[in-house]
Amino acid sequence: MRIEVVKQPNNHGSRMISEVVTKLSPEAVIEEARRFFTDEEAFHSATIVDESDTHLTLGMFRSRLAISAFPDDESGGERRTRVRVSTLRRNDAVGRFLALVETADPDASSADGVTAASA
């Protein structure tokens, strides 16, 4: 399930918020975000501005991304994680990252990170 909301305009334009639900744990989502955006070979290079166990704020060229991951209370008893990404500018990396975590298989182990159905 993917939700995309465009909030009211602010001084920097519209803030975009996108969400998906995944089978990964919140910790695995944050680790995958760190790897996806900050590894040496990352296509969408970013630097970590702030982080905790449940969120990561990244500085990118002309923008920032805020990524949070937390247990989904609406998953009907299943162990699911809601992933929310907020940015001030449209960024194609957001869709790619959310597709990766949305299709990830938490039972498949990979030395290179999460194994996604589409990878």
mmCIF file of N, CA and C in Angstrom:
data_model
loop_
_atom_site.group_PDB
_atom_site.id
_atom_site.type_symbol
_atom_site.label_atom_id
_atom_site.label_comp_id
_atom_site.label_asym_id
_atom_site.label_seq_id
_atom_site.Cartn_x
_atom_site.Cartn_y
_atom_site.Cartn_z
ATOM 1 N N MET A 1 0.850 -1.175 0.000
ATOM 2 C CA MET A 1 0.000 0.000 0.000
ATOM 3 C C MET A 1 0.892 1.231 0.000
ATOM 4 N N ARG A 2 0.695 2.100 -0.961
ATOM 5 C CA ARG A 2 1.493 3.317 -1.069
ATOM 6 C C ARG A 2 0.578 4.523 -0.959
ATOM 7 N N ILE A 3 0.965 5.473 -0.123
ATOM 8 C CA ILE A 3 0.191 6.693 0.083
ATOM 9 C C ILE A 3 1.096 7.874 -0.223
ATOM 10 N N GLU A 4 0.627 8.800 -1.016
ATOM 11 C CA GLU A 4 1.404 10.013 -1.272
ATOM 12 C C GLU A 4 0.513 11.212 -1.009
ATOM 13 N N VAL A 5 0.983 12.108 -0.173
ATOM 14 C CA VAL A 5 0.228 13.288 0.224
ATOM 15 C C VAL A 5 1.065 14.518 -0.077
ATOM 16 N N VAL A 6 0.466 15.525 -0.666
ATOM 17 C CA VAL A 6 1.155 16.797 -0.857
ATOM 18 C C VAL A 6 0.516 17.788 0.095
ATOM 19 N N LYS A 7 1.304 18.291 1.020
ATOM 20 C CA LYS A 7 0.805 19.229 2.021
ATOM 21 C C LYS A 7 0.692 20.637 1.452
ATOM 22 N N GLN A 8 0.199 21.536 2.267
ATOM 23 C CA GLN A 8 0.051 22.941 1.879
ATOM 24 C C GLN A 8 1.413 23.556 1.582
ATOM 25 N N PRO A 9 1.465 24.516 0.647
ATOM 26 C CA PRO A 9 2.741 25.169 0.332
ATOM 27 C C PRO A 9 3.333 25.866 1.554
ATOM 28 N N ASN A 10 4.659 25.884 1.602
ATOM 29 C CA ASN A 10 5.364 26.626 2.639
ATOM 30 C C ASN A 10 6.382 27.533 1.957
ATOM 31 N N ASN A 11 7.317 28.072 2.661
ATOM 32 C CA ASN A 11 8.302 28.986 2.082
ATOM 33 C C ASN A 11 9.184 28.324 1.023
ATOM 34 N N HIS A 12 9.284 27.001 1.060
ATOM 35 C CA HIS A 12 10.163 26.280 0.148
ATOM 36 C C HIS A 12 9.392 25.519 -0.921
ATOM 37 N N GLY A 13 8.087 25.740 -1.041
ATOM 38 C CA GLY A 13 7.273 24.958 -1.970
ATOM 39 C C GLY A 13 6.447 23.961 -1.193
ATOM 40 N N SER A 14 5.927 22.960 -1.853
ATOM 41 C CA SER A 14 5.107 21.953 -1.189
ATOM 42 C C SER A 14 5.978 20.874 -0.564
ATOM 43 N N ARG A 15 5.601 20.452 0.612
ATOM 44 C CA ARG A 15 6.296 19.351 1.268
ATOM 45 C C ARG A 15 5.609 18.069 0.841
ATOM 46 N N MET A 16 6.368 17.120 0.355
ATOM 47 C CA MET A 16 5.805 15.865 -0.105
ATOM 48 C C MET A 16 6.059 14.791 0.939
ATOM 49 N N ILE A 17 5.006 14.039 1.234
ATOM 50 C CA ILE A 17 5.114 12.939 2.178
ATOM 51 C C ILE A 17 4.634 11.674 1.484
ATOM 52 N N SER A 18 5.467 10.645 1.509
ATOM 53 C CA SER A 18 5.118 9.358 0.919
ATOM 54 C C SER A 18 5.242 8.291 1.989
ATOM 55 N N GLU A 19 4.370 7.279 1.926
ATOM 56 C CA GLU A 19 4.400 6.189 2.900
ATOM 57 C C GLU A 19 4.202 4.854 2.217
ATOM 58 N N VAL A 20 4.827 3.832 2.778
ATOM 59 C CA VAL A 20 4.572 2.447 2.403
ATOM 60 C C VAL A 20 4.578 1.616 3.677
ATOM 61 N N VAL A 21 4.048 0.407 3.555
ATOM 62 C CA VAL A 21 4.098 -0.557 4.653
ATOM 63 C C VAL A 21 4.949 -1.723 4.169
ATOM 64 N N THR A 22 5.831 -2.202 5.040
ATOM 65 C CA THR A 22 6.761 -3.265 4.679
ATOM 66 C C THR A 22 6.797 -4.338 5.769
ATOM 67 N N LYS A 23 7.339 -5.490 5.403
ATOM 68 C CA LYS A 23 7.536 -6.572 6.368
ATOM 69 C C LYS A 23 8.839 -6.417 7.143
ATOM 70 N N LEU A 24 9.702 -5.505 6.718
ATOM 71 C CA LEU A 24 10.968 -5.279 7.410
ATOM 72 C C LEU A 24 10.733 -4.643 8.773
ATOM 73 N N SER A 25 11.658 -4.845 9.685
ATOM 74 C CA SER A 25 11.587 -4.184 10.992
ATOM 75 C C SER A 25 11.972 -2.712 10.823
ATOM 76 N N PRO A 26 11.568 -1.847 11.763
ATOM 77 C CA PRO A 26 11.991 -0.444 11.684
ATOM 78 C C PRO A 26 13.509 -0.297 11.619
ATOM 79 N N GLU A 27 14.236 -1.117 12.381
ATOM 80 C CA GLU A 27 15.694 -1.048 12.388
ATOM 81 C C GLU A 27 16.269 -1.405 11.024
ATOM 82 N N ALA A 28 15.692 -2.428 10.366
ATOM 83 C CA ALA A 28 16.171 -2.840 9.045
ATOM 84 C C ALA A 28 15.893 -1.759 8.000
ATOM 85 N N VAL A 29 14.762 -1.071 8.129
ATOM 86 C CA VAL A 29 14.431 0.014 7.194
ATOM 87 C C VAL A 29 15.446 1.145 7.318
ATOM 88 N N ILE A 30 15.754 1.540 8.552
ATOM 89 C CA ILE A 30 16.708 2.637 8.761
ATOM 90 C C ILE A 30 18.092 2.231 8.256
ATOM 91 N N GLU A 31 18.492 1.003 8.503
ATOM 92 C CA GLU A 31 19.792 0.532 8.016
ATOM 93 C C GLU A 31 19.819 0.512 6.486
ATOM 94 N N GLU A 32 18.732 0.090 5.872
ATOM 95 C CA GLU A 32 18.671 0.074 4.409
ATOM 96 C C GLU A 32 18.701 1.494 3.843
ATOM 97 N N ALA A 33 18.046 2.436 4.505
ATOM 98 C CA ALA A 33 18.076 3.837 4.075
ATOM 99 C C ALA A 33 19.507 4.372 4.144
ATOM 100 N N ARG A 34 20.192 4.050 5.229
ATOM 101 C CA ARG A 34 21.585 4.485 5.393
ATOM 102 C C ARG A 34 22.437 3.937 4.244
ATOM 103 N N ARG A 35 22.272 2.664 3.947
ATOM 104 C CA ARG A 35 23.038 2.026 2.882
ATOM 105 C C ARG A 35 22.650 2.588 1.501
ATOM 106 N N PHE A 36 21.359 2.720 1.244
ATOM 107 C CA PHE A 36 20.851 3.183 -0.050
ATOM 108 C C PHE A 36 21.340 4.583 -0.399
ATOM 109 N N PHE A 37 21.384 5.468 0.600
ATOM 110 C CA PHE A 37 21.708 6.862 0.334
ATOM 111 C C PHE A 37 23.152 7.271 0.645
ATOM 112 N N THR A 38 23.885 6.497 1.458
ATOM 113 C CA THR A 38 25.207 6.981 1.879
ATOM 114 C C THR A 38 26.382 6.081 1.527
ATOM 115 N N ASP A 39 26.157 4.889 1.014
ATOM 116 C CA ASP A 39 27.279 4.041 0.619
ATOM 117 C C ASP A 39 28.107 4.709 -0.472
ATOM 118 N N GLU A 40 29.364 4.322 -0.575
ATOM 119 C CA GLU A 40 30.253 4.884 -1.587
ATOM 120 C C GLU A 40 29.672 4.778 -2.990
ATOM 121 N N GLU A 41 29.012 3.682 -3.273
ATOM 122 C CA GLU A 41 28.479 3.429 -4.609
ATOM 123 C C GLU A 41 27.018 3.860 -4.754
ATOM 124 N N ALA A 42 26.500 4.601 -3.807
ATOM 125 C CA ALA A 42 25.096 5.027 -3.862
ATOM 126 C C ALA A 42 24.862 5.948 -5.049
ATOM 127 N N PHE A 43 23.827 5.653 -5.809
ATOM 128 C CA PHE A 43 23.485 6.472 -6.970
ATOM 129 C C PHE A 43 22.957 7.835 -6.536
ATOM 130 N N HIS A 44 22.220 7.867 -5.430
ATOM 131 C CA HIS A 44 21.657 9.111 -4.891
ATOM 132 C C HIS A 44 22.419 9.446 -3.616
ATOM 133 N N SER A 45 23.521 10.116 -3.761
ATOM 134 C CA SER A 45 24.417 10.387 -2.651
ATOM 135 C C SER A 45 23.832 11.404 -1.670
ATOM 136 N N ALA A 46 23.975 11.099 -0.391
ATOM 137 C CA ALA A 46 23.480 11.980 0.665
ATOM 138 C C ALA A 46 24.393 11.866 1.873
ATOM 139 N N THR A 47 24.271 12.839 2.773
ATOM 140 C CA THR A 47 24.994 12.784 4.036
ATOM 141 C C THR A 47 23.983 12.752 5.174
ATOM 142 N N ILE A 48 24.344 12.091 6.241
ATOM 143 C CA ILE A 48 23.448 11.995 7.398
ATOM 144 C C ILE A 48 23.546 13.293 8.194
ATOM 145 N N VAL A 49 22.379 13.914 8.420
ATOM 146 C CA VAL A 49 22.297 15.158 9.175
ATOM 147 C C VAL A 49 21.904 14.861 10.616
ATOM 148 N N ASP A 50 20.986 13.905 10.791
ATOM 149 C CA ASP A 50 20.490 13.545 12.122
ATOM 150 C C ASP A 50 19.962 12.118 12.041
ATOM 151 N N GLU A 51 20.026 11.384 13.155
ATOM 152 C CA GLU A 51 19.500 10.022 13.147
ATOM 153 C C GLU A 51 19.164 9.539 14.544
ATOM 154 N N SER A 52 18.274 8.557 14.582
ATOM 155 C CA SER A 52 17.941 7.843 15.811
ATOM 156 C C SER A 52 17.592 6.414 15.391
ATOM 157 N N ASP A 53 17.078 5.632 16.332
ATOM 158 C CA ASP A 53 16.691 4.258 16.005
ATOM 159 C C ASP A 53 15.523 4.200 15.038
ATOM 160 N N THR A 54 14.722 5.266 14.986
ATOM 161 C CA THR A 54 13.509 5.233 14.166
ATOM 162 C C THR A 54 13.456 6.282 13.063
ATOM 163 N N HIS A 55 14.501 7.079 12.916
ATOM 164 C CA HIS A 55 14.480 8.078 11.838
ATOM 165 C C HIS A 55 15.889 8.379 11.335
ATOM 166 N N LEU A 56 15.913 8.945 10.136
ATOM 167 C CA LEU A 56 17.164 9.349 9.509
ATOM 168 C C LEU A 56 16.864 10.620 8.716
ATOM 169 N N THR A 57 17.645 11.667 8.939
ATOM 170 C CA THR A 57 17.518 12.888 8.147
ATOM 171 C C THR A 57 18.762 12.991 7.288
ATOM 172 N N LEU A 58 18.549 13.146 5.990
ATOM 173 C CA LEU A 58 19.641 13.147 5.026
ATOM 174 C C LEU A 58 19.713 14.470 4.292
ATOM 175 N N GLY A 59 20.913 14.959 4.077
ATOM 176 C CA GLY A 59 21.126 16.140 3.261
ATOM 177 C C GLY A 59 21.538 15.707 1.866
ATOM 178 N N MET A 60 20.800 16.184 0.867
ATOM 179 C CA MET A 60 21.091 15.866 -0.533
ATOM 180 C C MET A 60 21.298 17.177 -1.280
ATOM 181 N N PHE A 61 21.696 17.090 -2.516
ATOM 182 C CA PHE A 61 21.873 18.283 -3.325
ATOM 183 C C PHE A 61 20.551 19.037 -3.394
ATOM 184 N N ARG A 62 20.512 20.256 -2.850
ATOM 185 C CA ARG A 62 19.357 21.142 -2.870
ATOM 186 C C ARG A 62 18.132 20.632 -2.103
ATOM 187 N N SER A 63 18.298 19.658 -1.234
ATOM 188 C CA SER A 63 17.126 19.147 -0.535
ATOM 189 C C SER A 63 17.529 18.347 0.699
ATOM 190 N N ARG A 64 16.548 18.040 1.502
ATOM 191 C CA ARG A 64 16.700 17.131 2.634
ATOM 192 C C ARG A 64 15.599 16.091 2.582
ATOM 193 N N LEU A 65 15.906 14.916 3.072
ATOM 194 C CA LEU A 65 14.920 13.847 3.205
ATOM 195 C C LEU A 65 14.827 13.482 4.673
ATOM 196 N N ALA A 66 13.628 13.277 5.156
ATOM 197 C CA ALA A 66 13.419 12.756 6.501
ATOM 198 C C ALA A 66 12.734 11.402 6.339
ATOM 199 N N ILE A 67 13.350 10.358 6.849
ATOM 200 C CA ILE A 67 12.818 9.005 6.741
ATOM 201 C C ILE A 67 12.548 8.494 8.142
ATOM 202 N N SER A 68 11.327 8.028 8.378
ATOM 203 C CA SER A 68 11.006 7.431 9.675
ATOM 204 C C SER A 68 10.384 6.067 9.458
ATOM 205 N N ALA A 69 10.592 5.180 10.412
ATOM 206 C CA ALA A 69 10.064 3.822 10.347
ATOM 207 C C ALA A 69 9.542 3.457 11.733
ATOM 208 N N PHE A 70 8.305 2.981 11.787
ATOM 209 C CA PHE A 70 7.694 2.671 13.072
ATOM 210 C C PHE A 70 6.655 1.569 12.884
ATOM 211 N N PRO A 71 6.344 0.817 13.954
ATOM 212 C CA PRO A 71 5.361 -0.258 13.831
ATOM 213 C C PRO A 71 4.025 0.283 13.325
ATOM 214 N N ASP A 72 3.405 -0.474 12.426
ATOM 215 C CA ASP A 72 2.128 -0.075 11.842
ATOM 216 C C ASP A 72 0.993 -0.637 12.689
ATOM 217 N N ASP A 73 0.246 0.244 13.334
ATOM 218 C CA ASP A 73 -0.867 -0.175 14.194
ATOM 219 C C ASP A 73 -2.066 -0.663 13.405
ATOM 220 N N GLU A 74 -2.106 -0.385 12.107
ATOM 221 C CA GLU A 74 -3.250 -0.756 11.276
ATOM 222 C C GLU A 74 -3.022 -2.044 10.493
ATOM 223 N N SER A 75 -2.034 -2.841 10.869
ATOM 224 C CA SER A 75 -1.687 -4.034 10.100
ATOM 225 C C SER A 75 -2.458 -5.278 10.530
ATOM 226 N N GLY A 76 -3.435 -5.133 11.399
ATOM 227 C CA GLY A 76 -4.288 -6.260 11.780
ATOM 228 C C GLY A 76 -3.554 -7.385 12.471
ATOM 229 N N GLY A 77 -2.635 -7.076 13.351
ATOM 230 C CA GLY A 77 -1.925 -8.098 14.100
ATOM 231 C C GLY A 77 -0.652 -8.600 13.438
ATOM 232 N N GLU A 78 -0.472 -8.315 12.155
ATOM 233 C CA GLU A 78 0.765 -8.701 11.483
ATOM 234 C C GLU A 78 1.879 -7.749 11.911
ATOM 235 N N ARG A 79 3.106 -8.244 11.901
ATOM 236 C CA ARG A 79 4.246 -7.390 12.249
ATOM 237 C C ARG A 79 4.683 -6.651 10.996
ATOM 238 N N ARG A 80 4.210 -5.439 10.859
ATOM 239 C CA ARG A 80 4.535 -4.600 9.703
ATOM 240 C C ARG A 80 5.118 -3.284 10.186
ATOM 241 N N THR A 81 5.849 -2.631 9.311
ATOM 242 C CA THR A 81 6.459 -1.341 9.608
ATOM 243 C C THR A 81 5.966 -0.310 8.606
ATOM 244 N N ARG A 82 5.558 0.832 9.100
ATOM 245 C CA ARG A 82 5.171 1.945 8.234
ATOM 246 C C ARG A 82 6.422 2.805 8.018
ATOM 247 N N VAL A 83 6.701 3.096 6.757
ATOM 248 C CA VAL A 83 7.862 3.901 6.384
ATOM 249 C C VAL A 83 7.343 5.206 5.801
ATOM 250 N N ARG A 84 7.777 6.325 6.366
ATOM 251 C CA ARG A 84 7.332 7.647 5.907
ATOM 252 C C ARG A 84 8.560 8.447 5.472
ATOM 253 N N VAL A 85 8.479 9.021 4.267
ATOM 254 C CA VAL A 85 9.551 9.865 3.745
ATOM 255 C C VAL A 85 8.971 11.235 3.445
ATOM 256 N N SER A 86 9.628 12.259 3.951
ATOM 257 C CA SER A 86 9.189 13.635 3.750
ATOM 258 C C SER A 86 10.319 14.424 3.099
ATOM 259 N N THR A 87 9.968 15.251 2.121
ATOM 260 C CA THR A 87 10.945 16.087 1.444
ATOM 261 C C THR A 87 10.274 17.366 0.955
ATOM 262 N N LEU A 88 11.066 18.394 0.744
ATOM 263 C CA LEU A 88 10.526 19.650 0.238
ATOM 264 C C LEU A 88 10.486 19.690 -1.287
ATOM 265 N N ARG A 89 11.244 18.821 -1.922
ATOM 266 C CA ARG A 89 11.314 18.798 -3.387
ATOM 267 C C ARG A 89 11.079 17.385 -3.895
ATOM 268 N N ARG A 90 10.525 17.296 -5.084
ATOM 269 C CA ARG A 90 10.347 15.992 -5.720
ATOM 270 C C ARG A 90 11.726 15.359 -5.905
ATOM 271 N N ASN A 91 11.804 14.075 -5.590
ATOM 272 C CA ASN A 91 13.073 13.371 -5.671
ATOM 273 C C ASN A 91 12.794 11.941 -6.117
ATOM 274 N N ASP A 92 13.308 11.551 -7.274
ATOM 275 C CA ASP A 92 13.075 10.205 -7.801
ATOM 276 C C ASP A 92 13.638 9.115 -6.900
ATOM 277 N N ALA A 93 14.632 9.443 -6.105
ATOM 278 C CA ALA A 93 15.223 8.459 -5.202
ATOM 279 C C ALA A 93 14.216 7.979 -4.164
ATOM 280 N N VAL A 94 13.269 8.830 -3.795
ATOM 281 C CA VAL A 94 12.267 8.448 -2.794
ATOM 282 C C VAL A 94 11.455 7.261 -3.298
ATOM 283 N N GLY A 95 10.970 7.331 -4.519
ATOM 284 C CA GLY A 95 10.195 6.229 -5.089
ATOM 285 C C GLY A 95 10.992 4.949 -5.190
ATOM 286 N N ARG A 96 12.243 5.068 -5.587
ATOM 287 C CA ARG A 96 13.103 3.881 -5.692
ATOM 288 C C ARG A 96 13.348 3.245 -4.324
ATOM 289 N N PHE A 97 13.628 4.083 -3.338
ATOM 290 C CA PHE A 97 13.863 3.559 -1.993
ATOM 291 C C PHE A 97 12.605 2.895 -1.436
ATOM 292 N N LEU A 98 11.450 3.555 -1.585
ATOM 293 C CA LEU A 98 10.213 2.986 -1.054
ATOM 294 C C LEU A 98 9.844 1.685 -1.765
ATOM 295 N N ALA A 99 10.069 1.595 -3.054
ATOM 296 C CA ALA A 99 9.821 0.344 -3.782
ATOM 297 C C ALA A 99 10.724 -0.764 -3.258
ATOM 298 N N LEU A 100 11.970 -0.423 -2.950
ATOM 299 C CA LEU A 100 12.907 -1.405 -2.421
ATOM 300 C C LEU A 100 12.434 -1.967 -1.089
ATOM 301 N N VAL A 101 12.079 -1.094 -0.142
ATOM 302 C CA VAL A 101 11.676 -1.603 1.180
ATOM 303 C C VAL A 101 10.282 -2.228 1.151
ATOM 304 N N GLU A 102 9.429 -1.756 0.265
ATOM 305 C CA GLU A 102 8.073 -2.315 0.172
ATOM 306 C C GLU A 102 8.093 -3.756 -0.330
ATOM 307 N N THR A 103 9.016 -4.075 -1.216
ATOM 308 C CA THR A 103 9.079 -5.415 -1.798
ATOM 309 C C THR A 103 10.136 -6.296 -1.150
ATOM 310 N N ALA A 104 10.793 -5.800 -0.121
ATOM 311 C CA ALA A 104 11.876 -6.543 0.524
ATOM 312 C C ALA A 104 11.357 -7.782 1.235
ATOM 313 N N ASP A 105 12.184 -8.795 1.243
ATOM 314 C CA ASP A 105 11.881 -10.050 1.924
ATOM 315 C C ASP A 105 12.753 -10.136 3.176
ATOM 316 N N PRO A 106 12.161 -9.989 4.357
ATOM 317 C CA PRO A 106 12.980 -9.995 5.578
ATOM 318 C C PRO A 106 13.609 -11.355 5.873
ATOM 319 N N ASP A 107 13.091 -12.419 5.256
ATOM 320 C CA ASP A 107 13.632 -13.754 5.510
ATOM 321 C C ASP A 107 14.822 -14.086 4.608
ATOM 322 N N ALA A 108 14.990 -13.330 3.538
ATOM 323 C CA ALA A 108 16.121 -13.564 2.630
ATOM 324 C C ALA A 108 17.300 -12.737 3.122
ATOM 325 N N SER A 109 18.418 -13.367 3.313
ATOM 326 C CA SER A 109 19.592 -12.619 3.774
ATOM 327 C C SER A 109 20.503 -12.338 2.596
ATOM 328 N N SER A 110 21.089 -11.155 2.620
ATOM 329 C CA SER A 110 21.994 -10.743 1.557
ATOM 330 C C SER A 110 23.111 -9.905 2.155
ATOM 331 N N ALA A 111 24.315 -10.174 1.766
ATOM 332 C CA ALA A 111 25.452 -9.395 2.267
ATOM 333 C C ALA A 111 25.425 -7.976 1.743
ATOM 334 N N ASP A 112 24.751 -7.762 0.614
ATOM 335 C CA ASP A 112 24.692 -6.433 0.013
ATOM 336 C C ASP A 112 23.467 -5.640 0.448
ATOM 337 N N GLY A 113 22.742 -6.103 1.440
ATOM 338 C CA GLY A 113 21.568 -5.374 1.891
ATOM 339 C C GLY A 113 20.304 -6.174 1.683
ATOM 340 N N VAL A 114 19.206 -5.498 1.649
ATOM 341 C CA VAL A 114 17.894 -6.124 1.550
ATOM 342 C C VAL A 114 17.722 -6.769 0.187
ATOM 343 N N THR A 115 17.088 -7.929 0.177
ATOM 344 C CA THR A 115 16.757 -8.592 -1.076
ATOM 345 C C THR A 115 15.330 -8.220 -1.428
ATOM 346 N N ALA A 116 15.145 -7.545 -2.538
ATOM 347 C CA ALA A 116 13.825 -7.128 -2.972
ATOM 348 C C ALA A 116 13.343 -8.012 -4.107
ATOM 349 N N ALA A 117 12.039 -8.162 -4.212
ATOM 350 C CA ALA A 117 11.445 -8.982 -5.259
ATOM 351 C C ALA A 117 11.787 -8.454 -6.639
ATOM 352 N N SER A 118 11.943 -7.149 -6.756
ATOM 353 C CA SER A 118 12.193 -6.543 -8.066
ATOM 354 C C SER A 118 13.678 -6.401 -8.376
ATOM 355 N N ALA A 119 14.543 -6.717 -7.414
ATOM 356 C CA ALA A 119 15.979 -6.532 -7.647
ATOM 357 C C ALA A 119 16.553 -7.686 -8.450
#
